Coordinates of C-alpha atoms in Angstrom, one line a residue:
M1 CA 3.4 14.6 14.4
S2 CA 2.8 14.5 17.7
S3 CA 2.8 10.5 19.3
T4 CA -0.1 11.2 21.5
R5 CA -2.2 10.1 19.1
S6 CA -5.2 11.6 20.4
G7 CA -8.2 12.5 17.3
L8 CA -6.6 13.5 14.7
P9 CA -2.9 14.4 14.1
P10 CA -1.8 17.8 14.0
R11 CA -1.1 19.6 10.6
E12 CA 1.9 18.2 9.0
R13 CA 3.9 20.7 7.5
S14 CA 5.5 19.8 3.7
H15 CA 8.6 22.2 5.0
K16 CA 11.0 20.6 7.3
K17 CA 13.6 22.7 9.8
S18 CA 16.7 23.6 8.0
T19 CA 18.8 21.5 10.1
K20 CA 21.7 19.4 8.6
K21 CA 19.6 15.9 9.1
N22 CA 16.7 16.8 8.2
S23 CA 17.7 18.0 4.9
R24 CA 20.0 14.8 4.0
K25 CA 16.6 13.2 5.1
K26 CA 14.5 15.4 2.7
K27 CA 16.8 14.9 0.0
K28 CA 16.4 11.0 0.7
K29 CA 13.0 11.0 0.5
A30 CA 12.4 12.9 -3.0
S31 CA 15.4 11.2 -4.9
G32 CA 14.4 8.1 -3.3
F33 CA 6.5 -3.6 6.1
K34 CA 3.0 -5.2 1.7
I35 CA 2.3 -4.4 -3.7
F36 CA 4.9 -2.5 -2.8
L37 CA 1.2 -2.4 -4.3
R38 CA -1.5 -1.8 -2.9
I39 CA 1.4 -2.2 0.2
L40 CA 3.8 -1.0 3.9
L41 CA 2.4 -3.7 5.9
T42 CA 3.5 -7.0 4.3
L43 CA 6.1 -5.7 2.6
M44 CA 7.6 -4.3 6.1
I45 CA 6.7 -8.5 7.3
V46 CA 8.8 -9.1 4.4
S47 CA 11.9 -7.4 5.7
A48 CA 10.8 -8.8 8.6
L49 CA 11.2 -12.0 8.3
G50 CA 14.0 -11.2 6.7
V51 CA 15.6 -10.3 9.7
G52 CA 14.6 -13.0 11.8
M53 CA 16.6 -15.0 9.4
Y54 CA 19.7 -12.6 8.5
V55 CA 20.0 -11.1 11.4
G56 CA 23.7 -9.1 11.3
Y57 CA 23.8 -7.6 7.6
L58 CA 20.0 -7.0 8.0
S59 CA 19.6 -5.6 11.2
V60 CA 22.5 -2.5 10.4
T61 CA 21.0 -2.2 6.9
L62 CA 18.1 -1.9 8.1
D63 CA 18.6 0.8 10.8
Q64 CA 19.8 2.8 8.1
V65 CA 16.5 2.3 6.6
I66 CA 14.6 3.4 9.0
E67 CA 16.8 5.7 10.4
E68 CA 16.2 7.7 7.0
T69 CA 12.8 6.7 6.0
G70 CA 10.9 7.8 9.3
T71 CA 10.3 10.5 11.9
D72 CA 13.1 11.5 14.3
E73 CA 9.6 12.4 16.9
K74 CA 9.5 10.7 20.1
V75 CA 6.8 8.3 20.4
A76 CA 5.4 7.4 24.5
P77 CA 5.3 3.9 25.3
E78 CA 1.9 3.6 25.6
Q79 CA 1.6 5.0 21.8
S80 CA 4.0 1.9 21.4
A81 CA 3.0 -0.5 18.2
K82 CA 3.9 -3.5 20.4
V83 CA 1.1 -2.7 23.1
K84 CA -1.5 -0.1 21.1
P85 CA -3.9 -1.4 17.8
L86 CA -2.7 0.7 15.0
T87 CA -4.0 1.5 11.7
M88 CA -1.7 2.9 8.5
L89 CA -3.9 4.3 5.0
L90 CA -1.0 2.7 2.2
L91 CA -1.1 4.5 -1.0
G92 CA 0.3 2.7 -3.9
T93 CA 1.2 5.1 -6.4
D94 CA 2.1 4.5 -10.3
Y95 CA 4.4 6.4 -10.4
R96 CA 8.0 5.6 -12.2
P97 CA 11.2 6.5 -13.5
E98 CA 9.0 6.6 -16.9
T99 CA 6.1 8.1 -16.0
K100 CA 6.5 10.4 -12.4
T101 CA 3.0 10.3 -12.4
H102 CA 1.3 10.4 -8.5
L103 CA -2.1 8.3 -9.0
T104 CA -2.9 6.2 -6.3
D105 CA -3.7 2.7 -7.9
V106 CA -3.9 1.1 -4.7
M107 CA -5.9 2.4 -1.9
M108 CA -5.7 0.9 1.9
V109 CA -6.2 1.0 4.9
I110 CA -4.5 -1.9 7.8
A111 CA -5.5 -2.1 10.8
M112 CA -2.5 -4.5 13.0
N113 CA -3.3 -5.8 16.8
P114 CA 0.0 -7.0 18.6
E115 CA -2.3 -8.7 21.5
T116 CA -3.7 -10.7 18.2
K117 CA -0.9 -10.6 16.6
S118 CA -2.7 -9.5 13.5
A119 CA -4.2 -7.4 10.9
T120 CA -7.4 -6.3 8.6
V121 CA -6.3 -4.9 5.2
V122 CA -9.6 -3.2 3.9
S123 CA -8.7 -1.8 0.0
L124 CA -11.0 -0.5 -2.4
P125 CA -11.2 0.5 -6.3
R126 CA -9.1 3.0 -7.9
D127 CA -12.0 4.6 -9.7
T128 CA -14.3 4.4 -6.4
L129 CA -16.5 7.7 -6.5
L130 CA -15.8 9.2 -3.5
E131 CA -18.1 12.2 -2.2
L132 CA -17.4 13.4 1.3
K133 CA -18.7 16.7 2.8
G134 CA -15.7 19.0 2.4
Y135 CA -14.7 17.6 -0.6
K136 CA -15.8 17.9 -3.6
A137 CA -16.7 14.5 -5.5
N138 CA -13.7 13.1 -7.5
K139 CA -12.1 9.4 -8.3
L140 CA -10.9 8.2 -5.3
N141 CA -7.3 8.2 -7.2
H142 CA -7.1 11.1 -8.2
F143 CA -7.3 12.7 -4.7
Y144 CA -3.4 13.1 -3.9
P145 CA -1.9 14.5 -6.9
N146 CA -4.3 16.9 -6.6
F147 CA -3.1 17.1 -3.2
L148 CA 0.2 17.2 -4.1
V149 CA -0.3 20.2 -6.6
Q150 CA -1.9 21.8 -2.9
E151 CA 1.0 21.5 -1.4
K152 CA 2.3 24.4 -2.5
K153 CA 0.2 26.7 -1.7
T154 CA -1.2 25.4 2.1
G155 CA 2.2 24.3 3.4
I156 CA 0.1 21.0 4.1
T157 CA 1.6 17.1 2.8
A158 CA -0.5 15.8 0.6
K159 CA 0.2 12.9 2.8
Y160 CA -2.0 14.0 5.7
E161 CA -4.7 15.8 3.7
M162 CA -5.0 12.0 2.2
K163 CA -5.0 10.6 5.7
T164 CA -7.6 13.5 7.6
M165 CA -10.3 12.8 4.7
M166 CA -9.6 8.8 4.5
S167 CA -9.9 9.7 8.6
K168 CA -13.5 10.7 8.0
Y169 CA -14.6 8.4 5.1
F170 CA -14.0 5.2 7.4
D171 CA -15.1 7.3 10.7
L172 CA -12.1 5.7 11.8
N173 CA -9.2 7.4 13.2
I174 CA -5.7 6.7 10.9
D175 CA -2.6 6.6 12.7
Y176 CA -0.2 6.6 10.1
V177 CA -0.1 6.6 6.1
T178 CA 2.6 5.4 3.8
V179 CA 3.1 5.8 0.2
L180 CA 4.6 3.5 -2.0
N181 CA 5.5 3.7 -5.6
F182 CA 5.0 1.4 -8.4
Q183 CA 9.0 1.7 -9.1
G184 CA 9.0 0.2 -5.6
F185 CA 7.6 -3.2 -6.2
R186 CA 9.3 -4.1 -8.7
D187 CA 12.5 -4.3 -7.3
I188 CA 10.8 -6.3 -4.2
V189 CA 9.9 -8.3 -6.7
D190 CA 13.0 -8.9 -8.7
S191 CA 15.5 -8.4 -4.9
L192 CA 13.2 -11.5 -3.6
G193 CA 14.1 -13.6 -6.7
G194 CA 10.4 -13.6 -8.6
V195 CA 7.9 -14.4 -7.2
D196 CA 5.4 -17.9 -8.3
I197 CA 2.0 -16.8 -9.5
N198 CA -0.6 -18.7 -11.0
V199 CA -1.0 -16.8 -13.7
D200 CA -5.6 -16.4 -14.2
A201 CA -5.4 -15.7 -17.9
D202 CA -3.1 -14.8 -21.0
M203 CA -2.3 -10.6 -20.9
C204 CA -1.6 -8.4 -23.1
Y205 CA -1.4 -4.7 -23.6
R206 CA 1.8 -2.7 -24.9
D207 CA 2.1 1.3 -24.6
R208 CA 4.9 3.0 -25.8
A209 CA 4.7 5.9 -23.7
D210 CA 5.7 4.3 -21.3
N211 CA 7.4 1.3 -22.5
T212 CA 4.9 -0.8 -21.0
N213 CA 5.3 -4.8 -22.0
I214 CA 2.4 -6.9 -20.5
N215 CA 2.4 -10.3 -22.0
L216 CA 1.8 -12.7 -19.7
K217 CA 0.7 -16.5 -20.3
K218 CA -2.1 -18.4 -18.3
G219 CA -0.8 -20.7 -16.0
Q220 CA 1.4 -20.9 -13.5
Q221 CA 4.7 -18.5 -14.1
H222 CA 7.8 -17.0 -11.7
L223 CA 7.4 -13.8 -12.7
S224 CA 10.4 -10.9 -12.5
G225 CA 9.3 -7.4 -10.6
E226 CA 8.3 -6.0 -13.9
E227 CA 6.3 -8.9 -15.1
A228 CA 4.4 -9.0 -11.4
L229 CA 3.8 -5.0 -11.6
G230 CA 2.0 -5.4 -15.6
Y231 CA -0.1 -8.8 -13.7
V232 CA -1.1 -6.6 -10.8
R233 CA -1.8 -3.6 -13.0
Y234 CA -3.0 -5.4 -16.1
R235 CA -6.3 -3.5 -17.7
K236 CA -7.1 -4.6 -21.2
S237 CA -5.4 -5.5 -24.5
N238 CA -4.8 -3.4 -27.5
C239 CA -2.5 -6.8 -29.4
S240 CA -3.1 -9.2 -31.4
P241 CA -5.2 -11.7 -30.6
R242 CA -7.1 -9.7 -27.9
T243 CA -7.3 -11.1 -24.2
K244 CA -9.5 -10.9 -21.9
A245 CA -9.8 -7.2 -20.0
S246 CA -9.7 -7.2 -16.9
D247 CA -11.7 -4.4 -13.5
D248 CA -10.9 -2.5 -10.5
F249 CA -12.0 -5.9 -9.1
D250 CA -9.5 -8.2 -10.6
R251 CA -7.0 -6.1 -10.4
N252 CA -7.7 -5.9 -6.4
R253 CA -7.9 -9.7 -6.4
R254 CA -4.3 -10.2 -8.5
Q255 CA -2.6 -7.8 -6.0
N256 CA -3.5 -9.4 -2.7
E257 CA -2.5 -12.9 -4.1
V258 CA 0.9 -11.5 -5.2
L259 CA 1.3 -10.1 -1.6
H260 CA 0.5 -13.6 -0.1
A261 CA 3.3 -14.7 -2.5
L262 CA 5.8 -11.9 -1.1
I263 CA 5.5 -13.4 2.2
D264 CA 6.3 -17.3 1.4
Q265 CA 9.1 -15.8 -1.5
A266 CA 10.9 -14.1 1.8
K267 CA 10.8 -17.0 3.7
S268 CA 12.7 -19.1 1.1
L269 CA 16.6 -19.3 0.5
D270 CA 16.2 -16.3 -2.0
G271 CA 14.1 -14.9 0.3
V272 CA 16.6 -14.7 2.8
L273 CA 19.8 -13.7 0.4
G274 CA 18.1 -10.6 -0.8
A275 CA 16.4 -9.5 2.5
G276 CA 18.9 -7.0 2.5
K277 CA 17.9 -5.5 -0.8
V278 CA 14.3 -5.3 -0.4
I279 CA 14.9 -3.5 3.1
Q280 CA 16.9 -0.6 0.5
S281 CA 14.4 -1.4 -2.0
V282 CA 11.3 0.7 0.6
G283 CA 13.5 2.7 2.5
K284 CA 13.9 4.5 -1.5
N285 CA 10.9 3.9 -2.8
M286 CA 8.7 4.7 0.6
E287 CA 7.2 8.1 1.9
T288 CA 5.8 8.1 5.3
D289 CA 5.0 9.8 8.3
L290 CA 5.6 6.8 10.6
E291 CA 8.3 7.1 13.4
S292 CA 11.6 5.4 13.3
K293 CA 11.1 4.7 16.6
Q294 CA 7.4 3.0 15.7
M295 CA 9.3 1.9 12.7
K296 CA 11.0 -0.3 14.6
N297 CA 8.4 -1.2 17.4
I298 CA 6.1 -2.7 14.2
I299 CA 8.4 -4.9 13.1
S300 CA 9.2 -6.4 16.6
A301 CA 5.6 -6.9 17.2
Y302 CA 4.1 -8.0 13.9
W303 CA 7.7 -10.1 12.2
N304 CA 6.6 -13.4 12.9
I305 CA 3.0 -12.8 12.1
S306 CA 0.7 -15.4 9.8
K307 CA -0.4 -15.1 6.5
E308 CA -3.4 -16.9 7.4
N309 CA -3.1 -14.2 10.6
V310 CA -3.6 -11.3 7.3
A311 CA -7.2 -10.8 7.1
F312 CA -7.7 -9.0 3.3
V313 CA -11.0 -7.5 3.0
P314 CA -11.7 -6.0 -0.8
V315 CA -15.2 -4.1 -1.3
T316 CA -16.3 -3.9 -4.8
G317 CA -19.5 -2.4 -6.4
Q318 CA -20.7 -1.3 -9.3
W319 CA -19.1 0.0 -12.8
K320 CA -21.0 3.5 -14.7
N321 CA -18.1 5.0 -16.1
P322 CA -16.3 6.4 -15.1
Y323 CA -16.2 5.3 -11.5
V324 CA -17.2 2.9 -9.1
Y325 CA -20.0 2.7 -6.8
I326 CA -19.5 1.6 -4.5
N327 CA -21.3 -1.6 -2.2
A328 CA -22.6 0.3 1.1
T329 CA -23.4 -3.1 2.7
E330 CA -19.6 -4.1 1.8
F331 CA -18.1 -0.8 2.8
E332 CA -19.4 -0.4 5.7
N333 CA -18.4 -4.3 6.8
A334 CA -15.3 -3.9 6.0
K335 CA -15.3 -0.6 8.6
Q336 CA -16.3 -2.5 11.0
A337 CA -13.7 -5.0 10.0
L338 CA -11.3 -2.5 10.6
K339 CA -12.8 -1.6 14.3
D340 CA -13.3 -5.3 15.1
E341 CA -9.5 -5.7 14.6
L342 CA -8.5 -3.0 16.7
A343 CA -10.8 -4.6 19.2
G344 CA -8.5 -7.6 19.2
I345 CA -12.4 -9.6 18.0
R346 CA -11.6 -11.8 14.8
P347 CA -13.4 -13.6 12.6
N348 CA -14.9 -16.9 11.4
A349 CA -13.7 -18.8 8.4
D350 CA -17.3 -18.2 7.2
D351 CA -17.1 -14.9 7.4
A352 CA -13.4 -14.4 6.5
E353 CA -14.6 -15.6 2.8
E354 CA -14.3 -13.0 0.1
T355 CA -17.2 -11.4 -1.2
E356 CA -17.7 -12.4 -4.8
P357 CA -17.0 -9.3 -7.1
A358 CA -20.4 -7.5 -9.0
K359 CA -19.3 -7.0 -12.5
A360 CA -17.3 -4.3 -13.4
G361 CA -16.2 -2.1 -16.6
N362 CA -12.8 -1.2 -17.6

């Protein structure tokens, strides 16, 4: 991938040169800084916070993960994340060893500005109907697995296809794309010793096919990785007594809630002790077109970012089975928020309040 970043990047081919180094990298990705889930910026923030507190061992661990996960492309000084605002598409897939599926249940576009030490994160509902010239209309979360199938015929990676499509959709050049799966989310939360969440409702759902067992009670809870995954994924109940169902907007809100909690947890003692495992968990469950050097630049630029400077902008809409028809005004405002972030324009406190979600189905 070119480091000049002028317009859309050149096509990224799925095959790699058959050098020993590249062969090793490919095997690492196949076997294996936010969710984790909907979720790289925050994860990199989490990892970076740990690095700042526990430099020695973590620096070595982080360097190893970065070298194995990032690409070996060069980064021109003027393209460094330390001096240039960047955008990233973050995909959280439902892949777990139990399912081996790749639906993108989390879809975020992140804009980062090194001068303001801030970021804006726009999230879209997974069931969003995407209608875009050149693409067959479909649910947003279906495109990535479809592109994965096409990789074998076209030789163009699904990551590149997603980045190209979402750049057109947002009318914004997206610099990078990162894919993180649900297994990584579970591992990250567990590496931090769990996460404290005020669960907003009773939740009960079981699925023997993939061993899902969500059984949460309303109130303050300390959740394990598996429980936190259930909390952000919960859609409907099949248990007795039945619990209230959730929609895409509830899940987006919960994901943002967990992300903020993870940042707090990373600053705790458990976070310090678990930071090495967090870094390794990210590396094992993440694929990205970020250059290794750029990953280090991002950590250097944003390691001390505060959660107050991470603005979450969820886009809502109206559910009409089987799609979510997103609110056009909210979407335009979200696109402008990303452009403002890149320009160094920060929202006023009143403007930063999240819009009350519209009613939606399951």
